[in-house]
XYZ file of C-alpha atoms in Angstrom:
584
model
C -141.764 -49.974 118.324
C -139.195 -52.397 116.910
C -139.819 -55.814 115.412
C -137.520 -58.709 114.553
C -137.208 -60.608 111.272
C -135.038 -63.725 110.852
C -132.967 -63.393 107.675
C -131.392 -66.400 105.917
C -129.570 -65.458 102.739
C -126.684 -66.150 100.393
C -124.745 -63.696 98.259
C -123.248 -64.240 94.810
C -121.017 -62.388 92.394
C -119.741 -62.894 88.883
C -116.360 -64.555 88.479
C -113.553 -62.196 87.385
C -113.885 -61.563 83.657
C -117.300 -63.227 83.584
C -120.192 -61.993 81.478
C -122.873 -59.743 83.051
C -125.799 -61.573 84.598
C -128.562 -62.411 82.152
C -131.594 -61.313 84.183
C -133.972 -62.991 81.776
C -132.434 -66.332 82.671
C -133.780 -65.994 86.221
C -137.239 -66.886 84.909
C -136.000 -70.495 84.694
C -136.105 -70.590 88.515
C -139.808 -71.383 88.130
C -138.714 -74.886 87.133
C -137.240 -75.608 90.573
C -139.093 -78.120 92.788
C -141.954 -76.508 94.705
C -141.785 -73.216 92.777
C -144.963 -72.422 90.852
C -143.907 -69.109 89.358
C -141.421 -66.242 89.477
C -142.967 -62.840 90.214
C -141.137 -59.761 88.954
C -141.410 -57.037 91.627
C -139.624 -54.402 89.575
C -136.756 -52.110 90.481
C -136.296 -50.087 93.686
C -133.757 -47.418 94.661
C -132.350 -47.820 98.177
C -130.213 -45.307 100.086
C -128.547 -46.504 103.268
C -126.144 -44.965 105.777
C -124.304 -47.414 108.014
C -123.332 -46.388 111.555
C -120.504 -47.626 113.748
C -117.974 -46.480 116.342
C -114.726 -44.806 115.328
C -112.838 -48.094 115.659
C -115.606 -50.085 113.904
C -116.548 -52.355 116.787
C -119.841 -53.411 115.223
C -118.268 -54.333 111.898
C -115.616 -56.396 113.688
C -118.368 -58.598 115.142
C -120.394 -58.864 111.937
C -123.072 -56.460 113.236
C -124.593 -53.780 111.005
C -126.663 -50.740 111.952
C -128.139 -48.698 109.129
C -130.683 -46.030 108.311
C -132.309 -46.857 104.979
C -134.828 -45.094 102.802
C -136.642 -46.639 99.877
C -138.283 -50.032 99.604
C -141.090 -51.505 101.682
C -139.060 -51.747 104.883
C -137.413 -48.338 105.101
C -136.304 -47.350 108.581
C -133.534 -48.283 111.000
C -132.185 -51.843 110.759
C -129.891 -53.583 113.237
C -128.585 -56.943 111.992
C -127.203 -59.356 114.577
C -125.439 -62.556 113.459
C -127.147 -65.809 114.386
C -125.000 -68.911 114.313
C -126.884 -72.143 115.056
C -125.202 -74.338 117.643
C -122.533 -76.452 115.974
C -122.663 -74.545 112.681
C -119.255 -73.778 111.154
C -118.026 -70.231 110.758
C -117.868 -69.475 107.051
C -116.916 -66.366 105.163
C -117.078 -67.675 101.627
C -120.431 -69.181 100.775
C -122.981 -70.891 102.971
C -126.019 -69.391 104.626
C -125.722 -66.051 106.381
C -128.260 -66.100 109.221
C -129.084 -62.859 110.995
C -131.823 -61.356 113.105
C -132.863 -58.003 111.701
C -134.423 -55.707 114.293
C -136.353 -52.914 112.583
C -137.370 -49.553 113.999
C -139.294 -46.651 112.395
C -137.430 -44.090 110.332
C -136.041 -41.124 112.253
C -133.035 -38.834 112.279
C -131.258 -40.317 115.323
C -130.334 -43.885 116.216
C -133.369 -45.337 118.054
C -132.565 -45.854 121.776
C -133.792 -49.471 121.703
C -131.330 -50.304 118.910
C -128.482 -48.411 120.574
C -129.070 -50.460 123.745
C -128.694 -53.688 121.753
C -125.238 -52.563 120.584
C -124.008 -51.474 124.021
C -122.060 -54.626 124.878
C -119.979 -54.033 121.741
C -119.776 -50.230 121.546
C -119.253 -49.672 125.284
C -121.316 -46.498 124.862
C -118.890 -45.041 122.297
C -120.712 -42.657 119.922
C -122.301 -44.165 116.816
C -121.582 -42.082 113.763
C -122.056 -42.424 109.977
C -119.461 -44.747 108.492
C -120.463 -45.753 104.956
C -123.098 -44.548 102.480
C -124.553 -47.077 100.033
C -126.825 -46.541 97.077
C -128.403 -49.625 95.568
C -130.488 -50.167 92.469
C -132.332 -53.386 93.267
C -134.302 -55.626 90.902
C -136.392 -58.195 92.812
C -138.043 -61.493 91.887
C -140.148 -63.603 94.245
C -140.304 -67.372 93.979
C -143.827 -68.387 95.037
C -145.677 -71.671 95.470
C -149.022 -72.644 93.942
C -150.887 -70.714 96.672
C -148.891 -67.572 95.978
C -146.899 -67.843 99.223
C -143.303 -66.554 98.937
C -140.625 -69.236 99.111
C -137.569 -67.090 98.392
C -136.576 -63.696 97.070
C -133.871 -63.102 94.466
C -132.341 -59.619 94.269
C -129.930 -58.320 91.650
C -128.151 -55.286 93.122
C -126.053 -52.593 91.487
C -124.215 -50.970 94.396
C -122.178 -47.799 94.818
C -120.466 -47.097 98.143
C -118.321 -44.439 99.706
C -117.119 -43.496 103.172
C -119.476 -41.053 104.883
C -118.416 -37.490 104.160
C -115.972 -38.515 101.432
C -115.906 -36.493 98.226
C -114.051 -39.165 96.276
C -115.467 -41.404 93.586
C -117.572 -44.273 94.960
C -116.666 -47.908 94.481
C -119.152 -49.949 92.441
C -120.043 -53.598 92.135
C -122.906 -55.928 91.317
C -124.160 -58.862 93.357
C -127.102 -61.211 93.667
C -128.835 -62.154 96.915
C -131.005 -65.206 97.496
C -133.061 -64.873 100.687
C -135.249 -67.650 102.053
C -138.894 -66.775 102.620
C -140.713 -67.428 105.897
C -142.273 -70.602 104.489
C -139.372 -71.694 102.318
C -137.431 -74.934 102.557
C -133.692 -74.341 103.182
C -132.986 -76.924 100.454
C -134.451 -74.439 97.970
C -131.398 -72.206 98.393
C -129.198 -75.110 97.282
C -131.266 -75.495 94.107
C -131.126 -71.739 93.493
C -127.356 -71.800 93.943
C -126.936 -74.570 91.382
C -128.971 -72.562 88.868
C -127.025 -69.367 89.525
C -123.788 -71.288 89.013
C -124.917 -72.143 85.481
C -125.264 -68.386 84.901
C -121.636 -67.774 85.874
C -122.186 -66.702 89.469
C -120.185 -67.892 92.477
C -120.528 -67.314 96.255
C -119.499 -63.762 97.109
C -116.265 -63.131 98.954
C -118.012 -60.847 101.470
C -121.003 -61.785 103.591
C -122.401 -58.243 103.605
C -122.361 -55.067 101.552
C -120.849 -53.201 104.471
C -117.919 -55.628 104.737
C -117.150 -55.190 101.049
C -117.558 -51.425 101.212
C -115.183 -51.197 104.164
C -112.610 -53.372 102.425
C -112.720 -51.434 99.141
C -112.825 -47.939 100.674
C -110.365 -48.539 103.526
C -108.104 -45.611 104.344
C -104.486 -46.710 104.903
C -104.161 -44.630 108.095
C -107.238 -46.067 109.806
C -106.269 -48.638 112.452
C -109.541 -50.337 113.304
C -110.661 -53.567 114.883
C -111.220 -55.099 111.407
C -107.659 -54.112 110.521
C -106.423 -56.073 113.514
C -108.421 -59.076 112.356
C -106.908 -58.712 108.895
C -103.412 -58.873 110.364
C -104.341 -62.044 112.208
C -105.587 -63.571 108.969
C -102.261 -62.680 107.360
C -100.427 -64.489 110.148
C -102.606 -67.553 109.721
C -101.968 -67.554 105.986
C -98.240 -67.154 106.482
C -97.783 -69.789 109.179
C -100.616 -72.211 108.509
C -103.732 -73.053 110.475
C -104.615 -76.473 111.783
C -108.273 -75.912 110.799
C -107.553 -74.788 107.234
C -108.619 -77.552 104.857
C -108.491 -75.520 101.660
C -106.185 -76.868 98.967
C -103.302 -74.688 97.928
C -102.790 -74.070 94.225
C -100.132 -76.181 92.583
C -96.842 -74.431 92.068
C -94.939 -74.470 88.815
C -92.156 -77.018 88.625
C -89.127 -75.878 90.559
C -86.162 -77.648 92.071
C -87.418 -79.502 95.129
C -86.346 -78.003 98.393
C -85.072 -80.247 101.118
C -87.914 -80.970 103.558
C -87.530 -79.699 107.063
C -87.911 -82.274 109.823
C -91.478 -82.466 111.145
C -91.818 -80.864 114.574
C -93.030 -83.001 117.468
C -96.776 -83.591 117.761
C -97.179 -81.154 120.655
C -95.389 -78.417 118.751
C -97.686 -78.905 115.736
C -100.714 -78.555 117.975
C -99.280 -75.386 119.457
C -98.597 -73.960 116.010
C -102.244 -74.364 115.005
C -103.437 -72.850 118.268
C -102.540 -69.364 117.010
C -105.792 -69.367 115.032
C -107.667 -69.558 118.318
C -105.521 -67.193 120.306
C -105.343 -64.546 117.600
C -101.911 -63.200 118.459
C -98.280 -63.843 119.315
C -95.679 -65.820 117.444
C -97.438 -68.832 115.871
C -94.186 -70.804 115.802
C -93.637 -70.474 119.558
C -94.692 -73.203 121.938
C -98.057 -72.849 123.586
C -97.856 -71.626 127.177
C -100.148 -71.896 130.172
C -100.974 -68.226 129.684
C -102.057 -68.863 126.099
C -104.451 -71.597 127.232
C -106.029 -69.536 130.001
C -106.312 -66.379 127.897
C -108.040 -68.375 125.164
C -110.642 -69.520 127.715
C -111.063 -65.965 129.012
C -111.522 -64.546 125.519
C -114.077 -67.152 124.490
C -116.290 -66.485 127.511
C -115.993 -62.711 127.211
C -117.043 -63.024 123.553
C -120.035 -65.141 124.626
C -121.183 -62.553 127.183
C -120.893 -59.745 124.629
C -122.746 -61.689 121.916
C -125.567 -62.862 124.224
C -126.283 -59.429 125.700
C -128.674 -58.326 122.895
C -130.520 -61.661 122.991
C -130.942 -61.430 126.772
C -132.368 -57.927 126.411
C -134.832 -59.181 123.773
C -135.899 -62.173 125.900
C -134.767 -64.665 123.265
C -135.480 -68.131 124.726
C -132.584 -69.478 126.805
C -130.441 -66.368 126.184
C -130.411 -65.209 129.817
C -129.465 -68.715 130.945
C -126.641 -68.998 128.395
C -125.316 -65.545 129.317
C -125.379 -66.512 132.981
C -123.475 -69.735 132.230
C -120.820 -67.791 130.282
C -120.488 -65.419 133.231
C -120.035 -68.325 135.637
C -117.556 -70.075 133.340
C -115.418 -66.950 133.156
C -115.515 -66.468 136.921
C -114.488 -70.100 137.405
C -111.518 -69.706 135.048
C -110.362 -66.617 136.934
C -110.580 -68.505 140.240
C -109.135 -71.853 139.112
C -106.047 -70.479 137.379
C -104.731 -68.156 140.081
C -101.162 -69.295 139.477
C -101.488 -67.950 135.936
C -103.632 -64.848 136.561
C -102.711 -62.190 139.103
C -105.288 -62.234 141.913
C -105.077 -58.470 142.393
C -106.506 -58.117 138.880
C -108.661 -61.250 138.601
C -110.413 -61.225 141.991
C -112.177 -57.844 141.545
C -113.366 -58.982 138.099
C -114.639 -62.199 139.656
C -116.604 -60.189 142.205
C -118.314 -58.225 139.456
C -119.041 -61.391 137.480
C -120.694 -62.871 140.565
C -122.897 -59.759 140.757
C -123.821 -60.051 137.063
C -124.661 -63.759 137.403
C -126.920 -62.846 140.313
C -128.775 -60.233 138.283
C -129.211 -62.691 135.418
C -130.506 -65.335 137.814
C -133.198 -63.280 139.578
C -135.936 -64.488 137.256
C -134.177 -67.472 135.649
C -134.273 -69.711 138.736
C -137.998 -69.146 139.141
C -138.531 -69.913 135.422
C -136.644 -73.228 135.605
C -138.455 -74.289 138.739
C -141.849 -73.371 137.250
C -141.137 -75.581 134.221
C -140.212 -78.476 136.529
C -143.324 -78.169 138.697
C -145.652 -77.720 135.718
C -144.264 -80.862 134.071
C -144.659 -82.742 137.351
C -148.296 -81.634 137.640
C -148.973 -82.716 134.051
C -147.831 -86.224 135.005
C -150.405 -86.490 137.819
C -153.600 -88.349 136.821
C -156.646 -86.094 136.493
C -158.500 -87.748 139.378
C -155.597 -86.901 141.723
C -155.570 -83.180 140.911
C -157.598 -81.709 143.749
C -157.995 -77.971 144.163
C -156.770 -75.091 141.988
C -153.163 -76.353 141.963
C -152.342 -75.177 138.434
C -153.681 -71.719 139.192
C -151.545 -71.589 142.336
C -148.432 -72.553 140.348
C -149.208 -69.939 137.691
C -149.643 -67.201 140.299
C -146.361 -68.164 141.950
C -144.490 -68.404 138.611
C -145.659 -64.989 137.434
C -145.125 -63.237 140.715
C -142.500 -60.521 140.449
C -141.627 -61.489 136.839
C -142.167 -57.959 135.548
C -140.162 -56.466 138.415
C -137.336 -58.950 137.861
C -137.267 -58.127 134.159
C -137.079 -54.402 134.844
C -134.308 -54.985 137.341
C -132.257 -56.952 134.789
C -132.593 -54.309 132.077
C -131.708 -51.585 134.572
C -128.571 -53.536 135.470
C -127.589 -54.019 131.809
C -128.151 -50.305 131.167
C -126.305 -49.207 134.295
C -122.761 -47.912 134.851
C -121.627 -50.926 136.878
C -122.213 -53.314 133.971
C -120.593 -50.913 131.513
C -117.530 -50.717 133.750
C -117.374 -54.525 133.829
C -117.690 -54.756 130.042
C -114.886 -52.222 129.649
C -112.667 -54.256 131.950
C -113.444 -57.500 130.115
C -112.769 -55.838 126.764
C -109.314 -54.842 127.996
C -108.577 -58.356 129.265
C -109.268 -59.937 125.890
C -107.005 -57.490 124.056
C -103.771 -58.731 122.503
C -101.874 -58.464 124.846
C -104.387 -58.051 127.699
C -104.520 -54.635 129.362
C -105.194 -53.733 132.985
C -106.112 -50.503 134.721
C -103.404 -47.993 135.529
C -101.767 -48.808 138.837
C -102.558 -52.527 138.757
C -100.101 -55.304 137.846
C -100.206 -57.122 134.504
C -102.812 -59.874 134.289
C -100.359 -62.735 133.776
C -98.044 -64.053 136.483
C -94.610 -65.617 135.787
C -96.123 -69.129 135.780
C -98.059 -68.158 132.642
C -94.868 -68.630 130.613
C -94.575 -72.310 131.616
C -95.844 -75.241 129.501
C -99.528 -76.137 129.962
C -98.889 -79.703 131.109
C -97.239 -78.330 134.245
C -99.379 -75.376 135.321
C -102.748 -76.019 133.684
C -102.783 -79.703 134.603
C -102.035 -78.862 138.244
C -104.960 -76.409 138.344
C -107.426 -78.961 136.950
C -106.256 -81.643 139.380
C -106.586 -79.211 142.291
C -110.224 -78.614 141.363
C -110.980 -82.338 141.042
C -109.337 -82.973 144.426
C -111.522 -80.275 145.920
C -114.598 -81.888 144.398
C -113.538 -85.306 145.746
C -113.380 -83.959 149.287
C -116.846 -82.436 148.987
C -118.454 -85.555 147.492
C -116.881 -87.771 150.167
C -118.075 -85.406 152.912
C -121.629 -85.374 151.538
C -121.855 -89.159 151.180
C -120.683 -89.575 154.771
C -123.730 -87.665 156.086
C -127.152 -89.214 156.737
C -130.059 -88.104 154.492
C -131.496 -84.777 155.534
C -130.996 -81.008 155.287
C -127.300 -81.178 156.208
C -126.582 -83.644 153.406
C -128.674 -81.540 151.006
C -126.451 -78.566 151.764
C -123.288 -80.639 151.362
C -124.469 -81.994 148.001
C -125.227 -78.452 146.832
C -121.663 -77.443 147.769
C -120.393 -80.470 145.822
C -122.454 -79.373 142.819
C -120.756 -75.971 142.781
C -117.359 -77.673 143.038
C -118.320 -79.956 140.132
C -119.121 -76.944 137.963
C -115.829 -75.300 138.790
C -113.847 -78.474 138.074
C -115.706 -79.045 134.801
C -115.113 -75.477 133.615
C -111.425 -75.745 134.524
C -111.142 -78.946 132.486
C -112.955 -77.425 129.512
C -110.625 -74.432 129.583
C -107.623 -76.768 129.615
C -108.520 -78.669 126.444
C -106.410 -76.434 124.190
C -103.289 -77.308 126.196
C -104.029 -80.827 127.475
C -105.998 -82.305 124.586
C -108.641 -85.029 124.612
C -107.913 -86.100 128.191
C -109.222 -82.759 129.452
C -112.250 -83.070 127.167
C -113.054 -86.545 128.475
C -112.697 -85.440 132.083
C -114.988 -82.472 131.468
C -117.625 -84.835 130.066
C -117.464 -87.037 133.157
C -117.690 -84.052 135.470
C -120.708 -82.779 133.548
C -122.541 -86.004 134.419
C -121.858 -85.470 138.135
C -122.882 -81.813 137.873
C -126.179 -82.707 136.196
C -127.017 -85.363 138.803
C -126.255 -82.993 141.667
C -128.137 -80.219 139.878
C -131.234 -82.360 139.607
C -130.943 -83.132 143.317
C -130.713 -79.429 144.193
C -133.680 -78.626 141.935
C -135.673 -81.211 143.901
C -134.688 -79.537 147.176
C -135.853 -76.151 145.896
C -139.028 -77.653 144.423
C -139.961 -79.088 147.821
C -139.357 -75.736 149.499
C -141.597 -74.028 146.930
C -144.362 -76.653 147.158
C -144.465 -76.320 150.928
C -144.739 -72.528 150.707
C -147.577 -72.788 148.144
C -149.314 -75.430 150.292
C -149.242 -73.134 153.326
C -151.048 -70.419 151.354
C -153.507 -72.905 149.860
C -154.317 -74.346 153.297
C -154.896 -70.849 154.684
C -157.375 -70.255 151.844
C -159.256 -73.462 152.675
C -158.101 -75.299 149.547
C -157.139 -78.962 149.269
C -153.389 -79.566 149.552
C -153.559 -83.246 148.570
C -151.995 -82.758 145.127
C -149.292 -80.448 146.454
C -148.411 -83.099 149.027
C -148.319 -85.731 146.287
C -145.889 -83.603 144.270
C -143.781 -83.038 147.375
C -143.524 -86.792 147.932
C -142.487 -87.408 144.334
C -139.758 -84.776 144.588
C -138.543 -86.370 147.820
C -138.354 -89.756 146.091
C -136.505 -88.222 143.115
C -133.899 -86.693 145.437
C -133.388 -90.030 147.195
C -132.903 -91.744 143.822
C -130.219 -89.200 142.833
C -128.419 -89.819 146.115
C -128.410 -93.573 145.467
C -127.003 -93.000 141.940
C -124.217 -90.665 143.039
C -121.652 -93.273 144.245
C -121.770 -95.108 140.907
C -121.544 -91.920 138.841
C -118.707 -90.649 140.995
C -116.821 -93.942 140.685
C -116.936 -93.556 136.887
C -115.270 -90.150 137.203
C -112.373 -91.672 139.115
C -111.782 -94.635 136.774
C -109.243 -94.032 135.402
C -108.173 -91.311 137.794
C -107.924 -87.721 136.506
C -104.158 -87.879 137.038
C -103.854 -90.781 134.616
C -106.292 -89.176 132.193
C -104.356 -85.929 131.986
């Protein structure tokens, strides 16, 4: 049986030529705010073997899988990166946040951990990659009640490639890991103290990353090697997001400055950091913009797969949204992407979104109805309404969950993942016998092709909104508004995908379209809530129970839907002022 531990840590190393760490000086950490004492837990020997595919797919995504002996938590450990929403990607300093899923010690990779790596490994064999031996000295920072606030580890590490007979590489590092009850600000105070001891943030965020870098074989062409080449290109050509200061050069005769390129060209030059390939000095094309959108959503699906399997809150919903976004991009940009390649992928994405939504729709609706019942005064709650809602909400949940896992473990999903992995390659690959993914229009500038695709989607949405507003209230209008909602999603996703090529105008349009989508979504949720309440009321009536409260909830949902319909013309007018054509 596996269990999950959230890990928040920072790594440090001595500056080149610096003095060895004075371990005795760590006792001064007891003077930090909130720390009552520093407990010396002694020294432990740890042996770990890290596993990965032949082309190091796990390492490329910052994932580690190891079998470790020694210490209080020996066993199998799978570490998945956790990046809070909006947090910057950092590789030099800052908190490293990961979920560590632990399984009992055994000779083979535990099946439950192997399943969590499937979206990245594509069922490629996991084999020993690196062997690490660590001599670890540990100190615990505890509060007055003896509760751990943080753990400081001083590690002496030796590493070698699995099966290698060569001499291991060696280094020393210090880890500061936040305890379950620790304040994140404590790590800042620890860092300031370690800086006085001559330590600085480590250049690698994990032991495996450093071991791979320092034991790399020149002939191995792995995914990390590809990433390294991309970093070299960024360093050589510049990156619009790079704010680090360059060291001052020694005085030399000043070279004549080259004329600054136009604003659009500068934006295109920086876009190479996002696209990860191609000539960074070339102008950005429509194909570059669309491929960037495709790659971002494929990466989201791959990263969210383990969380969806573990039932992390909101993970299934986010994975479903990424699936729908990708399908929308493939459909909206058909002048850029060959339909013979994109349409079959879109069909499979529709299937995956359906599997992800089997239980999700019921969950969302249950939350809505429960909140609505909570708002009803106690004296108006007649009959076992809450029990009825609970029975309905839990019905078929276990079966739906089993169905989802079976789908994620099945060959159809693996085939889709393999296809998506090929599409996000640089350049994208397609199956033998099919045309290349990109059509000739992909070579044109974004403001011609991408803009036309976004405007086509907004025109489509306009027709659907106008058609819905022309109908009288009732089931036919409900259906038309639902169709408009789906068009709003597609237009919004097309605009979001276009931001790299069209700039802030596309971002502003996407924000407006999101408002329309949310209003129409709330209307559709009300329609479904009324359908569910009626079905529950029929069963309650048959059982001789009062249906007063269910009828009250039905009436409130009906009023909410009518209010959304009254708001729609004003919200829609805001989307059209100024018109999308002027905005883009």
